[in-house]
């Protein structure tokens, strides 16, 4: 009986140690919005697309030499910027790097850059009895420059950029601001194509210019996780995947520009 009790105690001690070790493992929350063609949130609320695939590779390589957990979660952009951005151990995918945001995050790597343009529906006349209305997602990096350009009272906010473009297509607004590649992907996700839109002038960010889409960690993230991700970015597999990702985006954008 005594031996059985000792074995039982030893078993529970091992379980306690294992649970304690598991509880102490750092956890990384990877958050992203529905932002085709870079990443989408599918019908099962899972992330899909080239950015997600690259992020999964980056995290997997980082975990080869560092013991932490990671969970990918799709969320509205406004929720990410209003809540998740203020918690430690959060990796935000595809966030535009601007001078205003730069000190508020730990910037890991750039994944895309693109010129912003002003868009309208082809053939649709502009209103004569009111100012032009423009749609933009809440907490977008372009919000301040769009307000400066179109006037604060003429802004209509949406949960994400695809919904903002949808508002243009439906005639609820008159203008949308976005890069050629990004607009093309969003149109396709909405069942439309580039022939429906007219590209107008380049958009002047007026001091809020983006340096491109990037991966960013929130401040106060565990150095253990930060160092693991930075090390993974230097891994040949990740470096090659990042180069392929950027080449893919650039080639797609050149092709679109040539035919539009």
Short mmCIF file of N, CA and C in Angstrom, two decimals, residues 96-99 102 110 112-113 209-213:
data_model
loop_
_atom_site.label_atom_id
_atom_site.label_comp_id
_atom_site.label_asym_id
_atom_site.label_seq_id
_atom_site.Cartn_x
_atom_site.Cartn_y
_atom_site.Cartn_z
N UNK A 96 0.17 48.92 -41.80
CA UNK A 96 0.94 49.95 -42.50
C UNK A 96 1.86 50.68 -41.53
N UNK A 97 3.12 50.77 -41.91
CA UNK A 97 4.11 51.46 -41.07
C UNK A 97 4.15 52.92 -41.46
N UNK A 98 3.79 53.79 -40.53
CA UNK A 98 3.78 55.24 -40.76
C UNK A 98 4.63 55.92 -39.70
N UNK A 99 5.02 57.17 -39.93
CA UNK A 99 5.79 57.90 -38.91
C UNK A 99 5.05 57.99 -37.58
N UNK A 102 5.21 54.42 -35.91
CA UNK A 102 6.53 53.80 -35.76
C UNK A 102 6.96 53.60 -34.31
N UNK A 110 9.04 44.07 -43.53
CA UNK A 110 8.11 44.63 -44.50
C UNK A 110 7.71 43.54 -45.50
N UNK A 112 5.06 44.39 -48.16
CA UNK A 112 4.47 44.96 -49.38
C UNK A 112 4.56 46.47 -49.34
N UNK A 113 4.78 47.07 -50.51
CA UNK A 113 4.66 48.53 -50.67
C UNK A 113 3.88 48.79 -51.95
N UNK A 209 2.39 59.34 -44.82
CA UNK A 209 2.73 58.34 -45.83
C UNK A 209 3.13 57.02 -45.19
N UNK A 210 2.64 55.92 -45.79
CA UNK A 210 2.99 54.59 -45.32
C UNK A 210 4.28 54.13 -45.97
N UNK A 211 5.09 53.42 -45.21
CA UNK A 211 6.31 52.81 -45.74
C UNK A 211 6.03 51.37 -46.21
N UNK A 212 4.76 51.01 -46.24
CA UNK A 212 4.38 49.68 -46.69
C UNK A 212 3.77 48.85 -45.58
N UNK A 213 3.22 47.70 -45.98
CA UNK A 213 2.65 46.77 -45.00
C UNK A 213 3.77 45.99 -44.33
#
